[in-house]
């Protein structure tokens, strides 16, 4: 996670997902690397704010939220700080748990956020949750297993809200899935599997146009990081990792701009 911390840190709210820019925004990329980093982090926070608004979280804040695939816990800390929710932060990465706990402690949210090392496909939790969230994590999972697991963890009438990517043109599957180790599907696939577990789709919001610029700013940050490393011969991250990222994000920019892939906010409610 050193690359994530370098690009999206220092935290305590560290996110590893896309962020929102206004659909017509074209921010100048000829700016200092730190300015680019701050833009990326701000855009990620904008994503959470917008999702919370679309999902009506402020009107009825969940008492207990399940964060499915919490990454480094940035979203978990967000829900706790912003809405006072108790959050169960589930990750299947043993090496990330100490860092998540450290970031939660830095945010002074240890009383509300509980990191758990657990496979989301096999969750067996002692308490029921009012809500569950997943930001760009379900695309890495077996939907036929994770939706039933989430349903078991929710109270009747609870909701499962996602931000995720959906494949519209199959020729891009190998490029994206190969780089991010995902298994992109369709909205219809999610809806069908969710329905089989007792969920009803309540919200489906297209945010593709607002995330396209994130790829541009990300490419600019990586290019600036490479320029700095070549000039100083001080490598904070491996050269191959940076060059691969720059090339890949250029491809992803085209995929999202051309709508070969869409990014959407979905909210499913478990029937009461």
mmCIF file of C-alpha atoms in Angstrom:
data_model
loop_
_atom_site.group_PDB
_atom_site.id
_atom_site.type_symbol
_atom_site.label_atom_id
_atom_site.label_comp_id
_atom_site.label_asym_id
_atom_site.label_seq_id
_atom_site.Cartn_x
_atom_site.Cartn_y
_atom_site.Cartn_z
ATOM 1 C CA UNK A 1 0.000 0.000 0.000
ATOM 2 C CA UNK A 2 3.024 2.302 -0.162
ATOM 3 C CA UNK A 3 1.912 3.590 -3.563
ATOM 4 C CA UNK A 4 -1.601 4.326 -2.271
ATOM 5 C CA UNK A 5 -0.243 6.225 0.731
ATOM 6 C CA UNK A 6 2.187 8.158 -1.451
ATOM 7 C CA UNK A 7 -0.518 9.254 -3.873
ATOM 8 C CA UNK A 8 -3.626 9.511 -1.693
ATOM 9 C CA UNK A 9 -2.192 9.945 1.816
ATOM 10 C CA UNK A 10 -1.202 10.956 4.383
ATOM 11 C CA UNK A 11 -4.658 10.500 5.858
ATOM 12 C CA UNK A 12 -6.144 9.675 8.201
ATOM 13 C CA UNK A 13 -8.902 9.338 5.571
ATOM 14 C CA UNK A 14 -7.096 7.487 2.774
ATOM 15 C CA UNK A 15 -9.212 6.343 -0.170
ATOM 16 C CA UNK A 16 -8.481 4.048 -3.103
ATOM 17 C CA UNK A 17 -11.282 4.811 -5.541
ATOM 18 C CA UNK A 18 -12.131 7.390 -8.184
ATOM 19 C CA UNK A 19 -13.251 10.898 -7.354
ATOM 20 C CA UNK A 20 -15.694 13.441 -8.722
ATOM 21 C CA UNK A 21 -14.982 16.570 -10.741
ATOM 22 C CA UNK A 22 -17.628 18.775 -12.367
ATOM 23 C CA UNK A 23 -18.502 17.195 -15.725
ATOM 24 C CA UNK A 24 -17.172 20.218 -17.653
ATOM 25 C CA UNK A 25 -14.067 20.732 -15.481
ATOM 26 C CA UNK A 26 -10.647 20.926 -17.161
ATOM 27 C CA UNK A 27 -8.239 21.878 -14.352
ATOM 28 C CA UNK A 28 -4.759 22.876 -15.489
ATOM 29 C CA UNK A 29 -2.334 19.995 -14.984
ATOM 30 C CA UNK A 30 0.814 22.156 -15.217
ATOM 31 C CA UNK A 31 0.859 22.647 -11.469
ATOM 32 C CA UNK A 32 2.990 21.295 -8.602
ATOM 33 C CA UNK A 33 2.713 17.602 -7.835
ATOM 34 C CA UNK A 34 1.304 18.329 -4.381
ATOM 35 C CA UNK A 35 -1.500 20.382 -5.935
ATOM 36 C CA UNK A 36 -2.401 17.416 -8.117
ATOM 37 C CA UNK A 37 -2.376 15.088 -5.119
ATOM 38 C CA UNK A 38 -4.627 17.426 -3.149
ATOM 39 C CA UNK A 39 -7.043 17.583 -6.097
ATOM 40 C CA UNK A 40 -7.260 13.801 -6.255
ATOM 41 C CA UNK A 41 -7.956 13.485 -2.533
ATOM 42 C CA UNK A 42 -10.526 16.287 -2.637
ATOM 43 C CA UNK A 43 -12.254 14.582 -5.576
ATOM 44 C CA UNK A 44 -12.417 11.309 -3.632
ATOM 45 C CA UNK A 45 -14.005 13.127 -0.704
ATOM 46 C CA UNK A 46 -16.433 14.738 -3.166
ATOM 47 C CA UNK A 47 -17.417 11.226 -4.228
ATOM 48 C CA UNK A 48 -18.333 10.305 -0.662
ATOM 49 C CA UNK A 49 -20.228 13.556 -0.099
ATOM 50 C CA UNK A 50 -22.199 13.116 -3.312
ATOM 51 C CA UNK A 51 -22.964 9.463 -2.602
ATOM 52 C CA UNK A 52 -24.141 10.301 0.912
ATOM 53 C CA UNK A 53 -26.436 12.959 -0.539
ATOM 54 C CA UNK A 54 -27.850 10.683 -3.263
ATOM 55 C CA UNK A 55 -28.440 7.910 -0.743
ATOM 56 C CA UNK A 56 -30.094 10.249 1.771
ATOM 57 C CA UNK A 57 -27.720 9.362 4.584
ATOM 58 C CA UNK A 58 -28.037 12.677 6.430
ATOM 59 C CA UNK A 59 -31.819 12.365 6.668
ATOM 60 C CA UNK A 60 -31.550 9.045 8.489
ATOM 61 C CA UNK A 61 -27.961 8.196 9.479
ATOM 62 C CA UNK A 62 -27.480 4.442 9.968
ATOM 63 C CA UNK A 63 -26.566 3.423 13.505
ATOM 64 C CA UNK A 64 -24.255 0.690 12.224
ATOM 65 C CA UNK A 65 -22.651 0.472 8.769
ATOM 66 C CA UNK A 66 -20.810 -2.467 7.217
ATOM 67 C CA UNK A 67 -17.953 -1.313 4.962
ATOM 68 C CA UNK A 68 -17.463 -4.202 2.522
ATOM 69 C CA UNK A 69 -13.859 -4.163 1.338
ATOM 70 C CA UNK A 70 -12.759 -1.132 3.330
ATOM 71 C CA UNK A 71 -9.303 -0.667 1.796
ATOM 72 C CA UNK A 72 -7.339 1.527 4.196
ATOM 73 C CA UNK A 73 -10.479 2.543 6.043
ATOM 74 C CA UNK A 74 -10.896 6.050 4.654
ATOM 75 C CA UNK A 75 -14.580 5.547 3.946
ATOM 76 C CA UNK A 76 -15.153 3.892 7.310
ATOM 77 C CA UNK A 77 -13.650 6.897 9.075
ATOM 78 C CA UNK A 78 -15.743 9.216 6.884
ATOM 79 C CA UNK A 79 -19.055 7.591 7.860
ATOM 80 C CA UNK A 80 -18.102 7.630 11.532
ATOM 81 C CA UNK A 81 -16.910 11.230 11.570
ATOM 82 C CA UNK A 82 -19.599 12.696 9.344
ATOM 83 C CA UNK A 83 -22.658 10.822 10.593
ATOM 84 C CA UNK A 84 -21.670 9.275 13.919
ATOM 85 C CA UNK A 85 -22.245 5.744 12.634
ATOM 86 C CA UNK A 86 -20.540 2.729 14.146
ATOM 87 C CA UNK A 87 -18.677 1.046 11.293
ATOM 88 C CA UNK A 88 -17.532 -2.535 10.816
ATOM 89 C CA UNK A 89 -14.620 -2.227 8.387
ATOM 90 C CA UNK A 90 -14.042 -5.549 6.621
ATOM 91 C CA UNK A 91 -10.840 -6.311 4.724
ATOM 92 C CA UNK A 92 -9.285 -9.575 3.560
ATOM 93 C CA UNK A 93 -5.752 -8.119 3.502
ATOM 94 C CA UNK A 94 -3.853 -9.105 6.681
ATOM 95 C CA UNK A 95 -1.083 -6.609 6.018
ATOM 96 C CA UNK A 96 -3.514 -3.695 5.850
ATOM 97 C CA UNK A 97 -5.163 -4.225 9.234
ATOM 98 C CA UNK A 98 -2.423 -2.602 11.371
ATOM 99 C CA UNK A 99 -2.367 0.463 9.094
ATOM 100 C CA UNK A 100 -6.159 0.743 9.132
ATOM 101 C CA UNK A 101 -6.096 0.614 12.931
ATOM 102 C CA UNK A 102 -3.374 3.268 13.005
ATOM 103 C CA UNK A 103 -5.324 5.588 10.696
ATOM 104 C CA UNK A 104 -8.523 5.054 12.678
ATOM 105 C CA UNK A 105 -6.647 5.927 15.873
ATOM 106 C CA UNK A 106 -5.187 9.054 14.276
ATOM 107 C CA UNK A 107 -8.725 10.103 13.390
ATOM 108 C CA UNK A 108 -9.765 9.444 17.015
ATOM 109 C CA UNK A 109 -12.482 7.106 15.780
ATOM 110 C CA UNK A 110 -11.424 3.847 17.452
ATOM 111 C CA UNK A 111 -14.613 3.908 19.516
ATOM 112 C CA UNK A 112 -16.734 3.832 16.330
ATOM 113 C CA UNK A 113 -14.683 2.020 13.662
ATOM 114 C CA UNK A 114 -13.826 -1.662 14.115
ATOM 115 C CA UNK A 115 -11.464 -3.118 11.484
ATOM 116 C CA UNK A 116 -12.018 -6.841 10.919
ATOM 117 C CA UNK A 117 -9.875 -9.277 8.943
ATOM 118 C CA UNK A 118 -12.490 -11.310 7.112
ATOM 119 C CA UNK A 119 -13.377 -12.556 3.640
ATOM 120 C CA UNK A 120 -16.449 -10.599 2.553
ATOM 121 C CA UNK A 121 -17.763 -13.691 0.772
ATOM 122 C CA UNK A 122 -18.002 -15.571 4.065
ATOM 123 C CA UNK A 123 -18.990 -12.867 6.539
ATOM 124 C CA UNK A 124 -20.464 -14.211 9.741
ATOM 125 C CA UNK A 125 -21.045 -11.222 12.004
ATOM 126 C CA UNK A 126 -22.588 -11.284 15.477
ATOM 127 C CA UNK A 127 -24.624 -8.123 14.902
ATOM 128 C CA UNK A 128 -26.999 -6.890 12.212
ATOM 129 C CA UNK A 129 -26.277 -3.651 10.382
ATOM 130 C CA UNK A 130 -28.646 -0.932 9.190
ATOM 131 C CA UNK A 131 -26.630 -0.360 6.033
ATOM 132 C CA UNK A 132 -23.666 -1.587 4.009
ATOM 133 C CA UNK A 133 -21.427 0.296 1.599
ATOM 134 C CA UNK A 134 -18.853 -0.788 -0.967
ATOM 135 C CA UNK A 135 -16.706 1.616 -2.978
ATOM 136 C CA UNK A 136 -15.090 -0.116 -5.955
ATOM 137 C CA UNK A 137 -14.744 -3.378 -4.062
ATOM 138 C CA UNK A 138 -17.599 -5.576 -5.298
ATOM 139 C CA UNK A 139 -16.080 -5.462 -8.801
ATOM 140 C CA UNK A 140 -13.250 -7.570 -7.313
ATOM 141 C CA UNK A 141 -15.614 -10.123 -5.792
ATOM 142 C CA UNK A 142 -17.879 -13.014 -6.700
ATOM 143 C CA UNK A 143 -21.238 -11.248 -6.717
ATOM 144 C CA UNK A 144 -23.100 -14.558 -6.324
ATOM 145 C CA UNK A 145 -21.450 -14.955 -2.926
ATOM 146 C CA UNK A 146 -21.036 -11.430 -1.617
ATOM 147 C CA UNK A 147 -24.652 -10.278 -2.078
ATOM 148 C CA UNK A 148 -26.019 -13.142 0.065
ATOM 149 C CA UNK A 149 -23.320 -12.458 2.666
ATOM 150 C CA UNK A 150 -24.308 -8.796 2.854
ATOM 151 C CA UNK A 151 -27.997 -9.709 3.046
ATOM 152 C CA UNK A 152 -27.259 -11.905 6.068
ATOM 153 C CA UNK A 153 -25.465 -9.012 7.765
ATOM 154 C CA UNK A 154 -28.319 -6.510 7.291
ATOM 155 C CA UNK A 155 -31.508 -5.866 9.183
ATOM 156 C CA UNK A 156 -34.690 -6.220 7.155
ATOM 157 C CA UNK A 157 -35.270 -2.916 5.415
ATOM 158 C CA UNK A 158 -31.554 -2.142 5.499
ATOM 159 C CA UNK A 159 -29.727 -0.976 2.405
ATOM 160 C CA UNK A 160 -26.594 -1.906 0.470
ATOM 161 C CA UNK A 161 -25.093 0.996 -1.478
ATOM 162 C CA UNK A 162 -22.270 0.721 -3.976
ATOM 163 C CA UNK A 163 -20.035 2.832 -6.139
ATOM 164 C CA UNK A 164 -18.745 0.598 -8.901
ATOM 165 C CA UNK A 165 -17.749 0.274 -12.542
ATOM 166 C CA UNK A 166 -19.766 -1.518 -15.217
ATOM 167 C CA UNK A 167 -18.542 -2.874 -18.532
ATOM 168 C CA UNK A 168 -20.373 -1.808 -21.682
ATOM 169 C CA UNK A 169 -17.859 -2.947 -24.324
ATOM 170 C CA UNK A 170 -16.401 -6.397 -23.873
ATOM 171 C CA UNK A 171 -13.128 -5.692 -25.672
ATOM 172 C CA UNK A 172 -11.998 -3.649 -22.658
ATOM 173 C CA UNK A 173 -12.482 -6.468 -20.143
ATOM 174 C CA UNK A 174 -8.978 -7.903 -20.424
ATOM 175 C CA UNK A 175 -7.263 -4.520 -20.139
ATOM 176 C CA UNK A 176 -9.138 -3.353 -17.051
ATOM 177 C CA UNK A 177 -9.606 -6.677 -15.277
ATOM 178 C CA UNK A 178 -5.990 -7.615 -15.936
ATOM 179 C CA UNK A 179 -4.616 -4.417 -14.421
ATOM 180 C CA UNK A 180 -6.917 -4.090 -11.419
ATOM 181 C CA UNK A 181 -7.662 -7.806 -10.901
ATOM 182 C CA UNK A 182 -11.355 -7.072 -11.202
ATOM 183 C CA UNK A 183 -14.228 -8.925 -12.805
ATOM 184 C CA UNK A 184 -16.366 -6.127 -14.202
ATOM 185 C CA UNK A 185 -20.009 -6.946 -14.807
ATOM 186 C CA UNK A 186 -23.202 -5.156 -15.789
ATOM 187 C CA UNK A 187 -25.820 -3.316 -13.781
ATOM 188 C CA UNK A 188 -28.310 -5.983 -14.837
ATOM 189 C CA UNK A 189 -26.081 -8.714 -13.402
ATOM 190 C CA UNK A 190 -25.877 -6.887 -10.066
ATOM 191 C CA UNK A 191 -29.623 -6.296 -10.085
ATOM 192 C CA UNK A 192 -30.463 -9.919 -10.882
ATOM 193 C CA UNK A 193 -28.180 -11.333 -8.187
ATOM 194 C CA UNK A 194 -29.363 -8.760 -5.661
ATOM 195 C CA UNK A 195 -33.004 -9.582 -6.401
ATOM 196 C CA UNK A 196 -32.347 -13.268 -5.761
ATOM 197 C CA UNK A 197 -31.183 -12.282 -2.251
ATOM 198 C CA UNK A 198 -34.226 -10.152 -1.479
ATOM 199 C CA UNK A 199 -32.881 -6.760 -2.556
ATOM 200 C CA UNK A 200 -34.769 -4.152 -4.586
ATOM 201 C CA UNK A 201 -32.874 -1.504 -6.582
ATOM 202 C CA UNK A 202 -33.928 1.940 -5.347
ATOM 203 C CA UNK A 203 -31.268 4.268 -6.795
ATOM 204 C CA UNK A 204 -29.153 4.078 -9.945
ATOM 205 C CA UNK A 205 -27.128 7.236 -10.593
ATOM 206 C CA UNK A 206 -24.705 7.581 -13.511
ATOM 207 C CA UNK A 207 -21.566 9.516 -12.507
ATOM 208 C CA UNK A 208 -19.354 8.528 -15.448
ATOM 209 C CA UNK A 209 -18.925 12.045 -16.817
ATOM 210 C CA UNK A 210 -17.864 13.338 -13.401
ATOM 211 C CA UNK A 211 -15.091 10.761 -12.906
ATOM 212 C CA UNK A 212 -13.398 11.031 -16.330
ATOM 213 C CA UNK A 213 -11.242 13.975 -15.235
ATOM 214 C CA UNK A 214 -9.894 11.921 -12.332
ATOM 215 C CA UNK A 215 -7.920 9.816 -14.812
ATOM 216 C CA UNK A 216 -6.381 12.966 -16.341
ATOM 217 C CA UNK A 217 -5.309 14.339 -12.966
ATOM 218 C CA UNK A 218 -4.004 10.912 -11.959
ATOM 219 C CA UNK A 219 -1.895 10.676 -15.109
ATOM 220 C CA UNK A 220 -0.544 14.168 -14.447
ATOM 221 C CA UNK A 221 0.448 13.241 -10.890
ATOM 222 C CA UNK A 222 2.251 10.111 -12.086
ATOM 223 C CA UNK A 223 4.054 12.022 -14.848
ATOM 224 C CA UNK A 224 5.154 14.620 -12.305
ATOM 225 C CA UNK A 225 6.352 11.874 -9.959
ATOM 226 C CA UNK A 226 8.385 10.363 -12.799
ATOM 227 C CA UNK A 227 9.858 13.749 -13.768
ATOM 228 C CA UNK A 228 10.920 14.357 -10.175
ATOM 229 C CA UNK A 229 12.468 10.905 -9.862
ATOM 230 C CA UNK A 230 14.414 11.191 -13.121
ATOM 231 C CA UNK A 231 15.690 14.637 -12.110
ATOM 232 C CA UNK A 232 16.750 13.659 -8.593
ATOM 233 C CA UNK A 233 17.351 9.918 -9.017
ATOM 234 C CA UNK A 234 15.295 9.464 -5.861
ATOM 235 C CA UNK A 235 12.600 6.861 -6.412
ATOM 236 C CA UNK A 236 9.756 6.812 -3.905
ATOM 237 C CA UNK A 237 8.095 4.077 -5.979
ATOM 238 C CA UNK A 238 9.560 1.638 -8.534
ATOM 239 C CA UNK A 239 10.024 3.112 -12.011
ATOM 240 C CA UNK A 240 8.164 0.224 -13.658
ATOM 241 C CA UNK A 241 5.200 0.714 -11.313
ATOM 242 C CA UNK A 242 4.952 4.391 -12.242
ATOM 243 C CA UNK A 243 5.340 3.908 -15.992
ATOM 244 C CA UNK A 244 2.802 1.068 -16.032
ATOM 245 C CA UNK A 245 0.374 3.265 -14.094
ATOM 246 C CA UNK A 246 0.786 6.188 -16.488
ATOM 247 C CA UNK A 247 0.133 4.004 -19.533
ATOM 248 C CA UNK A 248 -2.795 2.174 -17.939
ATOM 249 C CA UNK A 249 -4.516 5.326 -16.740
ATOM 250 C CA UNK A 250 -4.227 6.789 -20.228
ATOM 251 C CA UNK A 251 -6.101 3.765 -21.536
ATOM 252 C CA UNK A 252 -8.698 3.998 -18.784
ATOM 253 C CA UNK A 253 -9.289 7.671 -19.556
ATOM 254 C CA UNK A 254 -10.228 6.670 -23.113
ATOM 255 C CA UNK A 255 -12.430 3.813 -21.907
ATOM 256 C CA UNK A 256 -14.404 6.029 -19.529
ATOM 257 C CA UNK A 257 -14.561 9.012 -21.904
ATOM 258 C CA UNK A 258 -15.857 6.778 -24.702
ATOM 259 C CA UNK A 259 -18.267 5.069 -22.285
ATOM 260 C CA UNK A 260 -16.854 1.623 -22.788
ATOM 261 C CA UNK A 261 -17.148 1.600 -18.995
ATOM 262 C CA UNK A 262 -19.586 3.425 -16.751
ATOM 263 C CA UNK A 263 -19.337 4.342 -13.087
ATOM 264 C CA UNK A 264 -22.579 4.341 -11.126
ATOM 265 C CA UNK A 265 -23.960 4.715 -7.635
ATOM 266 C CA UNK A 266 -26.449 1.967 -6.789
ATOM 267 C CA UNK A 267 -28.580 1.465 -3.699
ATOM 268 C CA UNK A 268 -30.354 -1.815 -3.007
ATOM 269 C CA UNK A 269 -32.842 -2.190 -0.146
ATOM 270 C CA UNK A 270 -33.488 -5.484 1.576
ATOM 271 C CA UNK A 271 -37.186 -6.262 1.611
ATOM 272 C CA UNK A 272 -38.738 -5.952 5.052
#
